[in-house]
mmCIF file with all atom_site columns, C-alpha atoms in Angstrom:
data_model
loop_
_atom_site.group_PDB
_atom_site.id
_atom_site.type_symbol
_atom_site.label_atom_id
_atom_site.label_alt_id
_atom_site.label_comp_id
_atom_site.label_asym_id
_atom_site.label_entity_id
_atom_site.label_seq_id
_atom_site.pdbx_PDB_ins_code
_atom_site.Cartn_x
_atom_site.Cartn_y
_atom_site.Cartn_z
_atom_site.occupancy
_atom_site.B_iso_or_equiv
_atom_site.pdbx_formal_charge
_atom_site.auth_seq_id
_atom_site.auth_comp_id
_atom_site.auth_asym_id
_atom_site.auth_atom_id
_atom_site.pdbx_PDB_model_num
ATOM 1   C CA . MET Z 1 1   ? 12.992  7.700   8.840   1.00 37.00 ? 1   MET Z CA 1
ATOM 2   C CA . ALA Z 1 2   ? 9.564   6.706   7.643   1.00 44.00 ? 2   ALA Z CA 1
ATOM 3   C CA . ILE Z 1 3   ? 6.583   9.004   7.897   1.00 50.00 ? 3   ILE Z CA 1
ATOM 4   C CA . ARG Z 1 4   ? 4.428   7.960   10.802  1.00 59.00 ? 4   ARG Z CA 1
ATOM 5   C CA . TRP Z 1 5   ? 0.817   8.527   9.828   1.00 66.00 ? 5   TRP Z CA 1
ATOM 6   C CA . ASP Z 1 6   ? -1.985  8.944   12.341  1.00 78.00 ? 6   ASP Z CA 1
ATOM 7   C CA . LYS Z 1 7   ? -3.933  5.749   11.717  1.00 82.00 ? 7   LYS Z CA 1
ATOM 8   C CA . ASP Z 1 8   ? -7.311  7.186   12.756  1.00 85.00 ? 8   ASP Z CA 1
ATOM 9   C CA . LYS Z 1 9   ? -6.833  10.138  10.411  1.00 82.00 ? 9   LYS Z CA 1
ATOM 10  C CA . VAL Z 1 10  ? -5.889  7.774   7.572   1.00 78.00 ? 10  VAL Z CA 1
ATOM 11  C CA . ARG Z 1 11  ? -8.987  5.662   8.139   1.00 82.00 ? 11  ARG Z CA 1
ATOM 12  C CA . SER Z 1 12  ? -11.278 8.698   8.293   1.00 85.00 ? 12  SER Z CA 1
ATOM 13  C CA . HIS Z 1 13  ? -9.865  10.297  5.129   1.00 81.00 ? 13  HIS Z CA 1
ATOM 14  C CA . ALA Z 1 14  ? -10.061 7.019   3.218   1.00 83.00 ? 14  ALA Z CA 1
ATOM 15  C CA . ALA Z 1 15  ? -13.618 6.425   4.491   1.00 86.00 ? 15  ALA Z CA 1
ATOM 16  C CA . GLU Z 1 16  ? -14.634 9.938   3.360   1.00 87.00 ? 16  GLU Z CA 1
ATOM 17  C CA . GLU Z 1 17  ? -13.257 9.305   -0.125  1.00 85.00 ? 17  GLU Z CA 1
ATOM 18  C CA . LEU Z 1 18  ? -14.930 5.897   -0.346  1.00 86.00 ? 18  LEU Z CA 1
ATOM 19  C CA . ALA Z 1 19  ? -18.256 7.348   0.844   1.00 88.00 ? 19  ALA Z CA 1
ATOM 20  C CA . ARG Z 1 20  ? -17.982 10.084  -1.771  1.00 87.00 ? 20  ARG Z CA 1
ATOM 21  C CA . THR Z 1 21  ? -17.145 7.789   -4.684  1.00 81.00 ? 21  THR Z CA 1
ATOM 22  C CA . ASP Z 1 22  ? -18.890 4.549   -3.665  1.00 83.00 ? 22  ASP Z CA 1
ATOM 23  C CA . PRO Z 1 23  ? -21.498 5.082   -0.935  1.00 85.00 ? 23  PRO Z CA 1
ATOM 24  C CA . ASP Z 1 24  ? -22.271 1.360   -0.596  1.00 86.00 ? 24  ASP Z CA 1
ATOM 25  C CA . ALA Z 1 25  ? -18.649 0.408   0.106   1.00 83.00 ? 25  ALA Z CA 1
ATOM 26  C CA . ARG Z 1 26  ? -17.904 -0.727  3.644   1.00 85.00 ? 26  ARG Z CA 1
ATOM 27  C CA . PRO Z 1 27  ? -14.200 -0.238  4.511   1.00 87.00 ? 27  PRO Z CA 1
ATOM 28  C CA . ILE Z 1 28  ? -12.648 -3.223  6.264   1.00 90.00 ? 28  ILE Z CA 1
ATOM 29  C CA . VAL Z 1 29  ? -8.992  -2.241  6.516   1.00 92.00 ? 29  VAL Z CA 1
ATOM 30  C CA . THR Z 1 30  ? -6.917  0.708   5.268   1.00 89.00 ? 30  THR Z CA 1
ATOM 31  C CA . PHE Z 1 31  ? -3.159  1.213   5.271   1.00 89.00 ? 31  PHE Z CA 1
ATOM 32  C CA . HIS Z 1 32  ? -0.502  3.479   3.787   1.00 83.00 ? 32  HIS Z CA 1
ATOM 33  C CA . ALA Z 1 33  ? 1.917   2.353   1.086   1.00 85.00 ? 33  ALA Z CA 1
ATOM 34  C CA . THR Z 1 34  ? 4.612   4.039   -0.947  1.00 80.00 ? 34  THR Z CA 1
ATOM 35  C CA . VAL Z 1 35  ? 4.640   2.912   -4.536  1.00 74.00 ? 35  VAL Z CA 1
ATOM 36  C CA . THR Z 1 36  ? 8.019   2.583   -6.146  1.00 63.00 ? 36  THR Z CA 1
ATOM 37  C CA . ARG Z 1 37  ? 9.098   1.075   -9.406  1.00 55.00 ? 37  ARG Z CA 1
ATOM 38  C CA . GLU Z 1 38  ? 12.518  0.295   -8.033  1.00 44.00 ? 38  GLU Z CA 1
ATOM 39  C CA . ARG Z 1 39  ? 14.016  -3.133  -8.037  1.00 46.00 ? 39  ARG Z CA 1
ATOM 40  C CA . ARG Z 1 40  ? 16.137  -4.272  -5.176  1.00 49.00 ? 40  ARG Z CA 1
ATOM 41  C CA . LEU Z 1 41  ? 18.953  -1.796  -4.624  1.00 47.00 ? 41  LEU Z CA 1
ATOM 42  C CA . ARG Z 1 42  ? 22.362  -3.323  -4.015  1.00 53.00 ? 42  ARG Z CA 1
ATOM 43  C CA . GLY Z 1 43  ? 25.557  -1.802  -2.738  1.00 54.00 ? 43  GLY Z CA 1
ATOM 44  C CA . PRO Z 1 44  ? 27.097  -0.460  0.461   1.00 61.00 ? 44  PRO Z CA 1
ATOM 45  C CA . ARG Z 1 45  ? 24.495  -0.145  3.217   1.00 69.00 ? 45  ARG Z CA 1
ATOM 46  C CA . PRO Z 1 46  ? 24.704  3.657   3.794   1.00 74.00 ? 46  PRO Z CA 1
ATOM 47  C CA . LEU Z 1 47  ? 24.402  4.318   0.082   1.00 73.00 ? 47  LEU Z CA 1
ATOM 48  C CA . VAL Z 1 48  ? 21.430  1.972   -0.255  1.00 68.00 ? 48  VAL Z CA 1
ATOM 49  C CA . ALA Z 1 49  ? 19.733  3.583   2.757   1.00 70.00 ? 49  ALA Z CA 1
ATOM 50  C CA . ALA Z 1 50  ? 20.193  7.066   1.276   1.00 73.00 ? 50  ALA Z CA 1
ATOM 51  C CA . LEU Z 1 51  ? 18.861  5.956   -2.110  1.00 70.00 ? 51  LEU Z CA 1
ATOM 52  C CA . ARG Z 1 52  ? 15.828  4.319   -0.483  1.00 66.00 ? 52  ARG Z CA 1
ATOM 53  C CA . ARG Z 1 53  ? 15.022  7.521   1.411   1.00 67.00 ? 53  ARG Z CA 1
ATOM 54  C CA . ALA Z 1 54  ? 15.285  9.561   -1.794  1.00 69.00 ? 54  ALA Z CA 1
ATOM 55  C CA . VAL Z 1 55  ? 13.065  7.119   -3.691  1.00 63.00 ? 55  VAL Z CA 1
ATOM 56  C CA . ARG Z 1 56  ? 10.541  7.104   -0.860  1.00 61.00 ? 56  ARG Z CA 1
ATOM 57  C CA . LEU Z 1 57  ? 10.345  10.910  -0.749  1.00 63.00 ? 57  LEU Z CA 1
ATOM 58  C CA . ALA Z 1 58  ? 10.027  11.091  -4.532  1.00 62.00 ? 58  ALA Z CA 1
ATOM 59  C CA . GLY Z 1 59  ? 7.691   8.093   -4.626  1.00 63.00 ? 59  GLY Z CA 1
ATOM 60  C CA . ARG Z 1 60  ? 3.973   8.367   -4.650  1.00 73.00 ? 60  ARG Z CA 1
ATOM 61  C CA . ASN Z 1 61  ? 2.006   7.816   -1.460  1.00 80.00 ? 61  ASN Z CA 1
ATOM 62  C CA . TYR Z 1 62  ? -1.207  5.824   -1.453  1.00 83.00 ? 62  TYR Z CA 1
ATOM 63  C CA . PHE Z 1 63  ? -3.852  4.518   0.874   1.00 85.00 ? 63  PHE Z CA 1
ATOM 64  C CA . ILE Z 1 64  ? -4.894  0.987   0.065   1.00 89.00 ? 64  ILE Z CA 1
ATOM 65  C CA . ALA Z 1 65  ? -8.416  0.350   1.301   1.00 90.00 ? 65  ALA Z CA 1
ATOM 66  C CA . LEU Z 1 66  ? -10.108 -3.022  1.317   1.00 91.00 ? 66  LEU Z CA 1
ATOM 67  C CA . THR Z 1 67  ? -13.895 -3.007  1.194   1.00 90.00 ? 67  THR Z CA 1
ATOM 68  C CA . ASP Z 1 68  ? -16.407 -5.817  1.032   1.00 87.00 ? 68  ASP Z CA 1
ATOM 69  C CA . ARG Z 1 69  ? -16.328 -5.762  -2.805  1.00 86.00 ? 69  ARG Z CA 1
ATOM 70  C CA . HIS Z 1 70  ? -13.140 -4.046  -4.030  1.00 87.00 ? 70  HIS Z CA 1
ATOM 71  C CA . VAL Z 1 71  ? -9.600  -3.019  -3.243  1.00 89.00 ? 71  VAL Z CA 1
ATOM 72  C CA . PHE Z 1 72  ? -9.217  0.736   -3.694  1.00 88.00 ? 72  PHE Z CA 1
ATOM 73  C CA . VAL Z 1 73  ? -5.830  2.334   -4.306  1.00 86.00 ? 73  VAL Z CA 1
ATOM 74  C CA . LEU Z 1 74  ? -6.195  6.023   -3.425  1.00 84.00 ? 74  LEU Z CA 1
ATOM 75  C CA . LEU Z 1 75  ? -3.526  8.564   -4.444  1.00 82.00 ? 75  LEU Z CA 1
ATOM 76  C CA . LEU Z 1 76  ? -2.477  11.124  -1.830  1.00 79.00 ? 76  LEU Z CA 1
ATOM 77  C CA . GLY Z 1 77  ? -1.596  14.750  -2.426  1.00 66.00 ? 77  GLY Z CA 1
ATOM 78  C CA . GLY Z 1 78  ? 2.031   14.606  -1.326  1.00 61.00 ? 78  GLY Z CA 1
ATOM 79  C CA . ALA Z 1 79  ? 4.617   13.120  0.970   1.00 57.00 ? 79  ALA Z CA 1
ATOM 80  C CA . VAL Z 1 80  ? 3.039   14.406  4.187   1.00 58.00 ? 80  VAL Z CA 1
ATOM 81  C CA . ARG Z 1 81  ? -0.599  15.140  3.275   1.00 59.00 ? 81  ARG Z CA 1
ATOM 82  C CA . THR Z 1 82  ? -3.255  12.614  4.171   1.00 60.00 ? 82  THR Z CA 1
ATOM 83  C CA . HIS Z 1 83  ? -5.913  14.029  1.859   1.00 67.00 ? 83  HIS Z CA 1
ATOM 84  C CA . VAL Z 1 84  ? -6.893  11.833  -1.038  1.00 73.00 ? 84  VAL Z CA 1
ATOM 85  C CA . VAL Z 1 85  ? -6.419  13.457  -4.444  1.00 74.00 ? 85  VAL Z CA 1
ATOM 86  C CA . GLU Z 1 86  ? -7.872  10.770  -6.666  1.00 77.00 ? 86  GLU Z CA 1
ATOM 87  C CA . ARG Z 1 87  ? -8.950  7.166   -6.861  1.00 79.00 ? 87  ARG Z CA 1
ATOM 88  C CA . TYR Z 1 88  ? -5.970  5.638   -8.653  1.00 80.00 ? 88  TYR Z CA 1
ATOM 89  C CA . ARG Z 1 89  ? -7.200  2.071   -9.178  1.00 83.00 ? 89  ARG Z CA 1
ATOM 90  C CA . VAL Z 1 90  ? -10.111 -0.132  -8.229  1.00 85.00 ? 90  VAL Z CA 1
ATOM 91  C CA . LEU Z 1 91  ? -9.171  -3.795  -8.134  1.00 84.00 ? 91  LEU Z CA 1
ATOM 92  C CA . PRO Z 1 92  ? -11.834 -6.495  -8.075  1.00 82.00 ? 92  PRO Z CA 1
ATOM 93  C CA . ARG Z 1 93  ? -11.929 -8.632  -4.970  1.00 81.00 ? 93  ARG Z CA 1
ATOM 94  C CA . GLY Z 1 94  ? -12.639 -12.328 -5.224  1.00 74.00 ? 94  GLY Z CA 1
ATOM 95  C CA . GLY Z 1 95  ? -12.083 -12.622 -8.967  1.00 70.00 ? 95  GLY Z CA 1
ATOM 96  C CA . PRO Z 1 96  ? -10.370 -15.521 -10.708 1.00 66.00 ? 96  PRO Z CA 1
ATOM 97  C CA . ASP Z 1 97  ? -6.954  -13.837 -10.484 1.00 72.00 ? 97  ASP Z CA 1
ATOM 98  C CA . PRO Z 1 98  ? -5.393  -13.045 -7.110  1.00 77.00 ? 98  PRO Z CA 1
ATOM 99  C CA . VAL Z 1 99  ? -5.070  -9.390  -6.145  1.00 83.00 ? 99  VAL Z CA 1
ATOM 100 C CA . VAL Z 1 100 ? -1.766  -9.941  -4.334  1.00 87.00 ? 100 VAL Z CA 1
ATOM 101 C CA . GLU Z 1 101 ? 1.021   -11.388 -6.464  1.00 85.00 ? 101 GLU Z CA 1
ATOM 102 C CA . GLU Z 1 102 ? 3.832   -11.375 -3.945  1.00 86.00 ? 102 GLU Z CA 1
ATOM 103 C CA . VAL Z 1 103 ? 4.579   -10.349 -0.382  1.00 89.00 ? 103 VAL Z CA 1
ATOM 104 C CA . ARG Z 1 104 ? 8.038   -10.015 1.143   1.00 89.00 ? 104 ARG Z CA 1
ATOM 105 C CA . ARG Z 1 105 ? 8.385   -9.274  4.807   1.00 89.00 ? 105 ARG Z CA 1
ATOM 106 C CA . GLY Z 1 106 ? 11.363  -7.223  5.947   1.00 87.00 ? 106 GLY Z CA 1
ATOM 107 C CA . SER Z 1 107 ? 12.511  -5.926  9.291   1.00 87.00 ? 107 SER Z CA 1
ATOM 108 C CA . LEU Z 1 108 ? 11.461  -2.351  8.521   1.00 85.00 ? 108 LEU Z CA 1
ATOM 109 C CA . TYR Z 1 109 ? 9.706   -2.400  5.132   1.00 85.00 ? 109 TYR Z CA 1
ATOM 110 C CA . ASN Z 1 110 ? 7.347   -5.007  3.740   1.00 90.00 ? 110 ASN Z CA 1
ATOM 111 C CA . ARG Z 1 111 ? 7.058   -5.272  -0.010  1.00 87.00 ? 111 ARG Z CA 1
ATOM 112 C CA . LEU Z 1 112 ? 3.742   -5.969  -1.636  1.00 87.00 ? 112 LEU Z CA 1
ATOM 113 C CA . ARG Z 1 113 ? 3.009   -6.454  -5.320  1.00 87.00 ? 113 ARG Z CA 1
ATOM 114 C CA . LEU Z 1 114 ? -0.597  -5.930  -6.428  1.00 86.00 ? 114 LEU Z CA 1
ATOM 115 C CA . ALA Z 1 115 ? -1.816  -7.281  -9.749  1.00 83.00 ? 115 ALA Z CA 1
ATOM 116 C CA . LEU Z 1 116 ? -3.380  -4.758  -12.117 1.00 80.00 ? 116 LEU Z CA 1
ATOM 117 C CA . PRO Z 1 117 ? -5.992  -6.462  -14.291 1.00 79.00 ? 117 PRO Z CA 1
ATOM 118 C CA . GLY Z 1 118 ? -5.545  -5.752  -17.983 1.00 76.00 ? 118 GLY Z CA 1
ATOM 119 C CA . GLU Z 1 119 ? -1.969  -4.529  -17.584 1.00 75.00 ? 119 GLU Z CA 1
ATOM 120 C CA . ASP Z 1 120 ? 1.370   -6.286  -17.840 1.00 76.00 ? 120 ASP Z CA 1
ATOM 121 C CA . ALA Z 1 121 ? 2.889   -4.382  -14.928 1.00 76.00 ? 121 ALA Z CA 1
ATOM 122 C CA . ALA Z 1 122 ? 2.093   -4.752  -11.263 1.00 81.00 ? 122 ALA Z CA 1
ATOM 123 C CA . LEU Z 1 123 ? 1.953   -2.118  -8.550  1.00 82.00 ? 123 LEU Z CA 1
ATOM 124 C CA . HIS Z 1 124 ? 5.066   -2.425  -6.345  1.00 83.00 ? 124 HIS Z CA 1
ATOM 125 C CA . CYS Z 1 125 ? 4.392   -1.124  -2.843  1.00 85.00 ? 125 CYS Z CA 1
ATOM 126 C CA . GLU Z 1 126 ? 6.431   -0.704  0.306   1.00 85.00 ? 126 GLU Z CA 1
ATOM 127 C CA . VAL Z 1 127 ? 4.577   -0.831  3.601   1.00 88.00 ? 127 VAL Z CA 1
ATOM 128 C CA . VAL Z 1 128 ? 6.339   0.373   6.744   1.00 86.00 ? 128 VAL Z CA 1
ATOM 129 C CA . ARG Z 1 129 ? 6.485   -1.905  9.806   1.00 88.00 ? 129 ARG Z CA 1
ATOM 130 C CA . TYR Z 1 130 ? 4.132   0.538   11.589  1.00 88.00 ? 130 TYR Z CA 1
ATOM 131 C CA . TRP Z 1 131 ? 1.349   -0.671  9.254   1.00 90.00 ? 131 TRP Z CA 1
ATOM 132 C CA . ARG Z 1 132 ? 2.124   -4.409  9.565   1.00 92.00 ? 132 ARG Z CA 1
ATOM 133 C CA . PRO Z 1 133 ? -1.042  -5.320  11.568  1.00 93.00 ? 133 PRO Z CA 1
ATOM 134 C CA . GLU Z 1 134 ? -3.211  -3.711  8.880   1.00 92.00 ? 134 GLU Z CA 1
ATOM 135 C CA . LEU Z 1 135 ? -1.215  -5.419  6.122   1.00 92.00 ? 135 LEU Z CA 1
ATOM 136 C CA . ASP Z 1 136 ? -1.634  -8.795  7.844   1.00 92.00 ? 136 ASP Z CA 1
ATOM 137 C CA . ARG Z 1 137 ? -5.380  -8.243  8.135   1.00 92.00 ? 137 ARG Z CA 1
ATOM 138 C CA . PHE Z 1 138 ? -5.533  -7.169  4.480   1.00 92.00 ? 138 PHE Z CA 1
ATOM 139 C CA . LEU Z 1 139 ? -3.753  -10.360 3.420   1.00 91.00 ? 139 LEU Z CA 1
ATOM 140 C CA . ALA Z 1 140 ? -6.014  -12.500 5.596   1.00 90.00 ? 140 ALA Z CA 1
ATOM 141 C CA . GLU Z 1 141 ? -9.162  -10.860 4.193   1.00 89.00 ? 141 GLU Z CA 1
ATOM 142 C CA . VAL Z 1 142 ? -8.081  -10.972 0.551   1.00 87.00 ? 142 VAL Z CA 1
ATOM 143 C CA . GLY Z 1 143 ? -7.305  -14.668 0.824   1.00 72.00 ? 143 GLY Z CA 1
ATOM 144 C CA . ARG Z 1 144 ? -5.212  -16.751 -1.521  1.00 52.00 ? 144 ARG Z CA 1
ATOM 145 C CA . ALA Z 1 145 ? -2.235  -14.602 -0.568  1.00 51.00 ? 145 ALA Z CA 1
ATOM 146 C CA . PRO Z 1 146 ? 1.092   -16.236 -1.296  1.00 52.00 ? 146 PRO Z CA 1
ATOM 147 C CA . ALA Z 1 147 ? 3.184   -17.386 1.620   1.00 51.00 ? 147 ALA Z CA 1
ATOM 148 C CA . LEU Z 1 148 ? 5.105   -14.547 3.207   1.00 50.00 ? 148 LEU Z CA 1
ATOM 149 C CA . ALA Z 1 149 ? 8.704   -14.689 2.109   1.00 51.00 ? 149 ALA Z CA 1
ATOM 150 C CA . ALA Z 1 150 ? 11.489  -13.545 4.359   1.00 52.00 ? 150 ALA Z CA 1
ATOM 151 C CA . GLY Z 1 151 ? 13.475  -10.883 2.614   1.00 50.00 ? 151 GLY Z CA 1
ATOM 152 C CA . ARG Z 1 152 ? 15.464  -7.798  3.243   1.00 45.00 ? 152 ARG Z CA 1
#
């Protein structure tokens, strides 16, 4: 079962961190994502479900906050804490390269791949269905998002 974050608490903690590090930033939308490096797991359904849960618990939790100028990826302190530990990445918004490389919509988890400027790798994120309205708003605000692909 996915962790169900209190959305107001998430927004307030992300806004506090943004105000501390970048006072001029105006948060537009914030959501929770679990970053995993995993590729698509294949195999019997119960085994895959158990592996996904283990990866999610061992994975790193982030808040992704969109402001008027940047996309902030904020690292959380643990699997259940909503306090921001550090500002993991700051991605430019509106640059020549798109911030979002790929989006796959699933019935429970949506997969999002964010481009990291200056690096070969991308940030692979899983966003729980609970955060889908915020993810949709993020994609609408960022613009130039690729078409949502149906995937499991």
